[in-house]
Amino acid sequence: MRNSIFSMLNQNKTKLENLKEKLEILKKDRERLAKKLSALRLIISEINIGSNLDKILNLIIEKCVKIIEAERGSLMLFDSQSEKLYIKSSIGLSEKTVSGVRIKPGEGIAGWVFIEGKPLLIEEGAKDPRFKKFENIEEELKSIISVPLKIKDETIGVINVDNKLKGELFDLDDLQLLSDFANEAAIAIQNAQLHQQMKNLAITDELTGLYNFRYLIERLEEEIKRAQRYERSLALIMADIDHFKEYNDTFGHLEGNRVLKSLANILKINIREVDIVGRYGGDEFIIILPEADQKEAQEIAERIRLKVERYKFIDNEDHSGETKLTLSLGVTSCFQEIISLQGLIYKVDQALYLAKRKGRNRVEVI
C-alpha cells in the first residue's frame, strides 16, 4: 500500500514536471510571438513611411522572410494586361526562377491563393497537388506559406515563403503572423502605386504617354550638368512630323491624335533603355541621349526616320493612297564643352530647321 502511494506520488510529480515544462515552452512561444508582433508593428511603420514602389516591395519581402524565419520568399503582383502573376521582389531565389515564373490565376499554389483570396499553409509543398513545377527551374521545396495581398475584396498579389530555417516546419502562428503582415503590406503597396500614378500624371503627356515638356526640360538640365561634371558626351534629337498641319486639315484632329500616339510608340521602341523621350510640343519630340556621341545619335535618328517612312499610319480603306508620313530630325551633341540648356536646344532646333529646308524626311547634324 505504501509503495503504491509512493508510486502514485512519483507519477503525479512527473506529470506535474511535464506540465510545467510544457507551460514553459508555451510561455516562450508566446513571448517569441509577442516579440514578432512588436517587430511587425515597427516594420509596418517603416514600410508605410516610403513612397517608392520598388523599394517598398523589396523592404516587404526582406522583412517578411526575416520575421517568419524563412529561407526564401517572393512577392508576386498581378498584371492586368497579361493576366498573370509576376515575381516583383524576392530573396533566395535564382535569377532563372524570378525571370521564368509567370503564373495564371488558379495555376499552382500562388495562383490558387490569388483566386481564392485565402492563406495557405502546406507542410510538404512539392507533394501538394496544387504545386506546379516549372520547366528548368530547380528549387528545393518543403514547407510553404502563401498568403494573398488584398485591398478590401480585391486581391492584388501574393506573398510566398518556403523552407523555415533550421529545418523546422511553419505552423499556424507563422500563418497568422504572415497574414496580418500581408494585410498591412497590401495597403502600403496600394499607396505607393497611387503615389507613382500621381507622379506619372505630373510628368507625362496625356495624349502620347511620353514625358511632357516640363519633365524634359528638368531632365535635360540634369543631364547637361552631369555630362559637364563627369566629362561625358551628351546628344539630343529633335523630331518633327512633315506637313502635319495639312494632314490634320485633311483627316481631322482625331486621326492626327492617333498618328501622334503611333509615332510615340515608334520612338519608344527605337531608342536605348537609358534614353529619355518626350513631347516637346505639338508634333515636335525630343530625345535626350546620355553618354551618346554624335555618330550614335545620328544612327538612332536615321533608324527612327526609316521606321516612320515605312509605317502605315492609316488602316481605313477610305484613306487608301494617303498612308505615309515622314519625319525630319535634327541632331546635336556636346562633349567637354560648357553649354547652357537654351544653347543646346537652339543647336538641335537649327539642325531640325536645316533638315526641313533641305527637303524634309532627312536627318541633319550640327
Short mmCIF file of C-alpha atoms in Angstrom, two decimals:
data_model
loop_
_atom_site.label_atom_id
_atom_site.label_comp_id
_atom_site.label_asym_id
_atom_site.label_seq_id
_atom_site.Cartn_x
_atom_site.Cartn_y
_atom_site.Cartn_z
CA MET A 1 0.00 0.00 0.00
CA ARG A 2 2.79 2.29 0.97
CA ASN A 3 4.72 1.51 -2.24
CA SER A 4 1.58 2.16 -4.24
CA ILE A 5 1.17 5.61 -2.69
CA PHE A 6 4.84 6.47 -3.38
CA SER A 7 4.44 5.27 -6.95
CA MET A 8 1.33 7.41 -7.41
CA LEU A 9 3.11 10.44 -5.93
CA ASN A 10 6.08 9.94 -8.26
CA GLN A 11 3.77 9.68 -11.26
CA ASN A 12 1.96 12.85 -10.24
CA LYS A 13 5.29 14.58 -9.72
CA THR A 14 6.43 13.51 -13.17
CA LYS A 15 3.16 14.69 -14.73
CA LEU A 16 3.49 17.99 -12.88
CA GLU A 17 7.06 18.45 -14.11
CA ASN A 18 5.99 17.61 -17.67
CA LEU A 19 3.15 20.09 -17.40
CA LYS A 20 5.50 22.76 -16.07
CA GLU A 21 7.87 22.03 -18.95
CA LYS A 22 5.05 22.32 -21.48
CA LEU A 23 3.86 25.54 -19.86
CA GLU A 24 7.38 26.93 -20.01
CA ILE A 25 7.64 26.02 -23.70
CA LEU A 26 4.24 27.59 -24.33
CA LYS A 27 5.30 30.70 -22.43
CA LYS A 28 8.46 31.01 -24.50
CA ASP A 29 6.44 30.51 -27.70
CA ARG A 30 4.02 33.25 -26.63
CA GLU A 31 6.92 35.56 -25.74
CA ARG A 32 8.53 34.82 -29.11
CA LEU A 33 5.26 35.57 -30.90
CA ALA A 34 4.78 38.77 -28.88
CA LYS A 35 8.26 39.93 -29.91
CA LYS A 36 7.47 39.14 -33.53
CA LEU A 37 4.20 41.07 -33.34
CA SER A 38 6.03 44.01 -31.80
CA ALA A 39 8.66 43.83 -34.53
CA LEU A 40 5.87 43.56 -37.09
CA ARG A 41 4.34 46.83 -35.94
CA LEU A 42 7.70 48.58 -36.28
CA ILE A 43 8.22 47.07 -39.73
CA ILE A 44 4.78 48.19 -40.91
CA SER A 45 5.52 51.73 -39.70
CA GLU A 46 8.82 51.67 -41.61
CA ILE A 47 7.12 50.42 -44.78
CA ASN A 48 4.34 53.00 -44.63
CA ILE A 49 6.84 55.85 -44.49
CA GLY A 50 8.12 55.12 -48.01
CA SER A 51 6.54 56.01 -51.35
CA ASN A 52 8.91 54.39 -53.87
CA LEU A 53 7.17 51.23 -55.05
CA ASP A 54 10.28 49.15 -55.84
CA LYS A 55 11.89 50.00 -52.51
CA ILE A 56 8.70 49.15 -50.64
CA LEU A 57 8.37 45.78 -52.40
CA ASN A 58 11.98 44.92 -51.57
CA LEU A 59 11.53 46.02 -47.95
CA ILE A 60 8.33 43.99 -47.58
CA ILE A 61 9.88 40.71 -48.73
CA GLU A 62 13.12 41.36 -46.82
CA LYS A 63 11.27 41.91 -43.52
CA CYS A 64 8.78 39.16 -44.25
CA VAL A 65 11.47 36.50 -44.69
CA LYS A 66 13.27 37.72 -41.58
CA ILE A 67 10.27 37.75 -39.24
CA ILE A 68 8.94 34.37 -40.44
CA GLU A 69 12.48 32.92 -40.37
CA ALA A 70 12.23 31.51 -43.88
CA GLU A 71 14.98 30.52 -46.28
CA ARG A 72 13.29 32.12 -49.27
CA GLY A 73 10.45 34.41 -50.16
CA SER A 74 8.79 36.10 -53.12
CA LEU A 75 6.27 38.85 -53.65
CA MET A 76 4.11 38.48 -56.75
CA LEU A 77 1.83 41.15 -58.22
CA PHE A 78 -0.94 40.62 -60.73
CA ASP A 79 -0.53 42.29 -64.12
CA SER A 80 -3.96 43.03 -65.58
CA GLN A 81 -2.68 43.30 -69.16
CA SER A 82 -1.03 39.88 -69.35
CA GLU A 83 -3.41 38.48 -66.69
CA LYS A 84 -0.52 36.76 -64.92
CA LEU A 85 1.31 36.94 -61.60
CA TYR A 86 4.93 38.11 -61.80
CA ILE A 87 7.65 37.99 -59.15
CA LYS A 88 8.39 41.66 -58.36
CA SER A 89 10.75 41.10 -55.43
CA SER A 90 12.40 38.04 -53.91
CA ILE A 91 15.04 36.70 -51.54
CA GLY A 92 16.85 33.42 -52.01
CA LEU A 93 15.52 32.67 -55.50
CA SER A 94 17.69 32.27 -58.56
CA GLU A 95 17.52 34.77 -61.41
CA LYS A 96 16.24 31.95 -63.61
CA THR A 97 13.30 31.40 -61.27
CA VAL A 98 12.49 35.09 -60.95
CA SER A 99 12.59 35.72 -64.70
CA GLY A 100 10.94 32.42 -65.66
CA VAL A 101 7.92 32.23 -63.37
CA ARG A 102 4.68 33.54 -64.84
CA ILE A 103 1.57 32.22 -63.11
CA LYS A 104 -2.01 32.40 -64.30
CA PRO A 105 -4.76 32.86 -61.69
CA GLY A 106 -5.71 29.42 -60.37
CA GLU A 107 -2.43 27.89 -61.50
CA GLY A 108 -0.13 26.39 -58.88
CA ILE A 109 -0.16 27.24 -55.19
CA ALA A 110 0.23 31.02 -55.65
CA GLY A 111 -2.43 31.04 -58.36
CA TRP A 112 -4.83 29.14 -56.08
CA VAL A 113 -4.25 31.61 -53.24
CA PHE A 114 -4.75 34.53 -55.63
CA ILE A 115 -8.08 33.19 -56.93
CA GLU A 116 -9.42 32.03 -53.57
CA GLY A 117 -8.13 35.02 -51.62
CA LYS A 118 -7.25 32.69 -48.73
CA PRO A 119 -3.92 31.99 -46.98
CA LEU A 120 -2.41 28.53 -47.31
CA LEU A 121 -0.04 26.52 -45.08
CA ILE A 122 1.47 23.40 -46.65
CA GLU A 123 3.88 21.14 -44.79
CA GLU A 124 5.15 19.33 -47.87
CA GLY A 125 4.89 21.82 -50.73
CA ALA A 126 6.31 19.76 -53.57
CA LYS A 127 3.82 16.94 -52.85
CA ASP A 128 0.77 19.21 -52.85
CA PRO A 129 -1.40 18.62 -55.96
CA ARG A 130 -1.59 22.40 -56.47
CA PHE A 131 2.17 22.71 -56.75
CA LYS A 132 3.36 23.41 -60.27
CA LYS A 133 6.94 22.58 -61.19
CA PHE A 134 8.22 24.91 -63.88
CA GLU A 135 10.45 23.53 -66.58
CA ASN A 136 14.18 24.03 -65.96
CA ILE A 137 13.53 25.62 -62.56
CA GLU A 138 15.01 23.68 -59.70
CA GLU A 139 14.25 24.97 -56.20
CA GLU A 140 14.09 22.57 -53.26
CA LEU A 141 10.66 23.00 -51.73
CA LYS A 142 9.49 21.84 -48.31
CA SER A 143 7.14 23.74 -46.01
CA ILE A 144 5.25 26.64 -47.66
CA ILE A 145 3.12 29.57 -46.62
CA SER A 146 1.33 31.56 -49.32
CA VAL A 147 -0.91 34.49 -48.40
CA PRO A 148 -2.94 36.91 -50.54
CA LEU A 149 -2.28 40.63 -50.73
CA LYS A 150 -5.79 42.06 -50.50
CA ILE A 151 -7.33 45.51 -50.61
CA LYS A 152 -10.87 45.00 -49.28
CA ASP A 153 -12.21 42.27 -51.58
CA GLU A 154 -9.65 42.70 -54.35
CA THR A 155 -6.53 40.53 -54.42
CA ILE A 156 -3.57 42.37 -55.97
CA GLY A 157 -0.87 39.76 -55.43
CA VAL A 158 0.60 37.01 -53.27
CA ILE A 159 3.44 36.65 -50.75
CA ASN A 160 5.15 33.25 -50.65
CA VAL A 161 7.69 31.94 -48.15
CA ASP A 162 9.17 28.47 -48.00
CA ASN A 163 11.61 26.29 -46.07
CA LYS A 164 11.73 27.50 -42.47
CA LEU A 165 15.24 27.91 -41.12
CA LYS A 166 16.86 25.08 -39.12
CA GLY A 167 14.72 22.51 -40.95
CA GLU A 168 11.57 23.25 -38.95
CA LEU A 169 8.07 23.43 -40.42
CA PHE A 170 5.86 26.50 -40.49
CA ASP A 171 2.96 26.46 -38.03
CA LEU A 172 -0.38 28.23 -37.59
CA ASP A 173 1.27 31.08 -35.67
CA ASP A 174 3.51 31.73 -38.67
CA LEU A 175 0.47 31.64 -40.96
CA GLN A 176 -1.42 34.16 -38.82
CA LEU A 177 1.61 36.41 -38.49
CA LEU A 178 2.23 36.46 -42.25
CA SER A 179 -1.47 37.01 -42.98
CA ASP A 180 -1.54 40.04 -40.65
CA PHE A 181 1.66 41.31 -42.25
CA ALA A 182 0.24 40.87 -45.78
CA ASN A 183 -2.88 42.89 -44.92
CA GLU A 184 -0.77 45.88 -43.92
CA ALA A 185 1.71 45.34 -46.78
CA ALA A 186 -1.11 45.43 -49.35
CA ILE A 187 -2.16 48.89 -48.13
CA ALA A 188 1.44 50.13 -48.36
CA ILE A 189 1.72 48.75 -51.91
CA GLN A 190 -1.53 50.39 -52.99
CA ASN A 191 -0.43 53.74 -51.50
CA ALA A 192 2.90 53.52 -53.33
CA GLN A 193 1.14 52.61 -56.59
CA LEU A 194 -1.20 55.59 -56.24
CA HIS A 195 1.78 57.85 -55.47
CA GLN A 196 3.55 56.53 -58.58
CA GLN A 197 0.44 57.10 -60.71
CA MET A 198 0.12 60.67 -59.46
CA LYS A 199 3.81 61.27 -60.13
CA ASN A 200 3.47 59.84 -63.64
CA LEU A 201 0.49 62.06 -64.36
CA ALA A 202 2.53 65.11 -63.37
CA ILE A 203 5.39 64.28 -65.77
CA THR A 204 3.52 62.54 -68.60
CA ASP A 205 1.92 63.93 -71.74
CA GLU A 206 -1.72 62.86 -71.57
CA LEU A 207 -2.13 62.11 -75.28
CA THR A 208 1.08 60.22 -76.14
CA GLY A 209 2.08 58.79 -72.77
CA LEU A 210 5.59 60.21 -73.27
CA TYR A 211 7.25 62.62 -70.87
CA ASN A 212 5.89 66.17 -71.03
CA PHE A 213 7.69 69.43 -71.78
CA ARG A 214 8.29 70.33 -68.14
CA TYR A 215 9.90 66.99 -67.27
CA LEU A 216 12.01 67.04 -70.46
CA ILE A 217 13.48 70.41 -69.54
CA GLU A 218 14.22 69.27 -65.98
CA ARG A 219 15.94 66.09 -67.16
CA LEU A 220 17.88 67.86 -69.91
CA GLU A 221 19.22 70.35 -67.37
CA GLU A 222 20.27 67.47 -65.11
CA GLU A 223 21.95 65.59 -67.96
CA ILE A 224 23.86 68.67 -69.13
CA LYS A 225 25.24 69.20 -65.60
CA ARG A 226 26.13 65.50 -65.32
CA ALA A 227 27.87 65.48 -68.71
CA GLN A 228 29.94 68.55 -67.80
CA ARG A 229 30.78 67.31 -64.29
CA TYR A 230 32.00 63.87 -65.43
CA GLU A 231 33.24 64.98 -68.86
CA ARG A 232 30.83 62.67 -70.67
CA SER A 233 29.17 63.10 -74.03
CA LEU A 234 25.51 64.03 -74.38
CA ALA A 235 23.38 64.07 -77.53
CA LEU A 236 19.98 65.50 -78.38
CA ILE A 237 17.49 64.68 -81.14
CA MET A 238 14.57 66.87 -82.13
CA ALA A 239 11.94 65.40 -84.46
CA ASP A 240 9.03 66.99 -86.27
CA ILE A 241 6.32 65.40 -88.47
CA ASP A 242 6.44 66.71 -92.02
CA HIS A 243 3.31 68.50 -93.28
CA PHE A 244 1.37 67.55 -90.16
CA LYS A 245 -0.90 70.61 -90.35
CA GLU A 246 -2.07 69.58 -93.81
CA TYR A 247 -2.60 66.04 -92.55
CA ASN A 248 -4.79 67.33 -89.70
CA ASP A 249 -6.74 69.57 -92.06
CA THR A 250 -7.38 66.61 -94.39
CA PHE A 251 -8.22 63.83 -91.94
CA GLY A 252 -9.20 65.70 -88.80
CA HIS A 253 -7.69 66.10 -85.34
CA LEU A 254 -8.84 62.70 -84.08
CA GLU A 255 -6.85 61.00 -86.83
CA GLY A 256 -3.98 63.37 -86.12
CA ASN A 257 -4.02 62.37 -82.46
CA ARG A 258 -3.89 58.72 -83.47
CA VAL A 259 -0.80 59.47 -85.55
CA LEU A 260 0.88 61.17 -82.59
CA LYS A 261 0.21 58.11 -80.41
CA SER A 262 1.60 55.75 -83.06
CA LEU A 263 4.69 57.92 -83.51
CA ALA A 264 5.23 57.99 -79.73
CA ASN A 265 5.30 54.19 -79.74
CA ILE A 266 7.79 54.13 -82.65
CA LEU A 267 10.08 56.49 -80.76
CA LYS A 268 9.91 54.44 -77.54
CA ILE A 269 10.85 51.13 -79.16
CA ASN A 270 13.69 52.54 -81.26
CA ILE A 271 15.78 54.25 -78.59
CA ARG A 272 18.11 52.87 -75.93
CA GLU A 273 16.88 51.97 -72.47
CA VAL A 274 18.74 54.93 -70.91
CA ASP A 275 17.34 57.49 -73.35
CA ILE A 276 14.58 59.93 -72.40
CA VAL A 277 11.91 60.74 -74.99
CA GLY A 278 9.12 63.26 -74.64
CA ARG A 279 6.69 65.51 -76.44
CA TYR A 280 8.23 68.97 -76.77
CA GLY A 281 5.01 70.48 -78.09
CA GLY A 282 2.52 69.96 -80.89
CA ASP A 283 4.10 67.47 -83.30
CA GLU A 284 7.65 68.05 -82.05
CA PHE A 285 9.50 65.49 -79.95
CA ILE A 286 12.84 65.49 -78.15
CA ILE A 287 15.10 62.56 -77.29
CA ILE A 288 17.84 63.01 -74.68
CA LEU A 289 20.70 60.54 -75.16
CA PRO A 290 23.05 60.41 -72.14
CA GLU A 291 26.66 59.41 -72.97
CA ALA A 292 25.88 59.10 -76.68
CA ASP A 293 28.17 60.77 -79.20
CA GLN A 294 27.05 62.50 -82.37
CA LYS A 295 27.54 59.44 -84.57
CA GLU A 296 25.46 57.15 -82.32
CA ALA A 297 22.70 59.75 -82.05
CA GLN A 298 22.67 60.18 -85.84
CA GLU A 299 22.30 56.41 -86.32
CA ILE A 300 19.36 56.29 -83.89
CA ALA A 301 17.72 59.26 -85.62
CA GLU A 302 18.13 57.63 -89.04
CA ARG A 303 16.65 54.37 -87.74
CA ILE A 304 13.62 56.27 -86.46
CA ARG A 305 13.27 58.17 -89.74
CA LEU A 306 13.19 54.93 -91.74
CA LYS A 307 10.68 53.30 -89.37
CA VAL A 308 8.31 56.26 -89.75
CA GLU A 309 8.76 56.38 -93.52
CA ARG A 310 7.78 52.71 -93.82
CA TYR A 311 4.95 52.82 -91.28
CA LYS A 312 1.33 52.70 -92.44
CA PHE A 313 -0.45 55.16 -90.17
CA ILE A 314 -3.95 54.80 -91.65
CA ASP A 315 -5.72 51.46 -91.97
CA ASN A 316 -9.04 52.97 -93.05
CA GLU A 317 -9.77 51.91 -96.65
CA ASP A 318 -11.36 55.33 -97.36
CA HIS A 319 -7.89 56.83 -96.96
CA SER A 320 -6.07 54.45 -99.33
CA GLY A 321 -3.18 56.15 -101.06
CA GLU A 322 -2.76 58.58 -98.12
CA THR A 323 -0.99 56.20 -95.77
CA LYS A 324 2.51 57.64 -95.50
CA LEU A 325 4.02 60.27 -93.26
CA THR A 326 7.64 61.30 -92.87
CA LEU A 327 9.78 62.77 -90.12
CA SER A 328 12.52 65.38 -90.14
CA LEU A 329 15.13 65.13 -87.40
CA GLY A 330 17.88 67.37 -86.09
CA VAL A 331 20.83 66.03 -84.10
CA THR A 332 23.38 67.80 -81.93
CA SER A 333 25.76 66.85 -79.15
CA CYS A 334 28.18 68.27 -76.62
CA PHE A 335 31.38 66.87 -75.16
CA GLN A 336 33.71 68.61 -72.72
CA GLU A 337 32.20 71.97 -73.51
CA ILE A 338 30.28 74.47 -71.44
CA ILE A 339 26.84 74.90 -72.94
CA SER A 340 23.56 76.07 -71.47
CA LEU A 341 20.24 74.28 -71.78
CA GLN A 342 18.99 77.04 -74.06
CA GLY A 343 22.16 76.79 -76.15
CA LEU A 344 21.79 73.04 -76.69
CA ILE A 345 18.11 73.34 -77.62
CA TYR A 346 18.96 76.16 -80.03
CA LYS A 347 21.56 73.97 -81.75
CA VAL A 348 19.23 70.98 -82.17
CA ASP A 349 16.42 73.28 -83.34
CA GLN A 350 18.76 74.70 -86.01
CA ALA A 351 19.64 71.16 -87.11
CA LEU A 352 15.92 70.36 -87.45
CA TYR A 353 15.36 73.60 -89.39
CA LEU A 354 18.16 72.57 -91.74
CA ALA A 355 16.52 69.17 -92.33
CA LYS A 356 13.24 70.92 -93.18
CA ARG A 357 14.95 73.39 -95.50
CA LYS A 358 16.80 70.63 -97.37
CA GLY A 359 13.57 68.89 -98.35
CA ARG A 360 12.29 67.14 -95.19
CA ASN A 361 12.33 63.38 -94.41
CA ARG A 362 16.01 63.53 -93.50
CA VAL A 363 18.45 63.78 -90.59
CA GLU A 364 20.76 66.76 -90.23
CA VAL A 365 23.56 67.21 -87.69
CA ILE A 366 25.00 70.37 -86.19
#
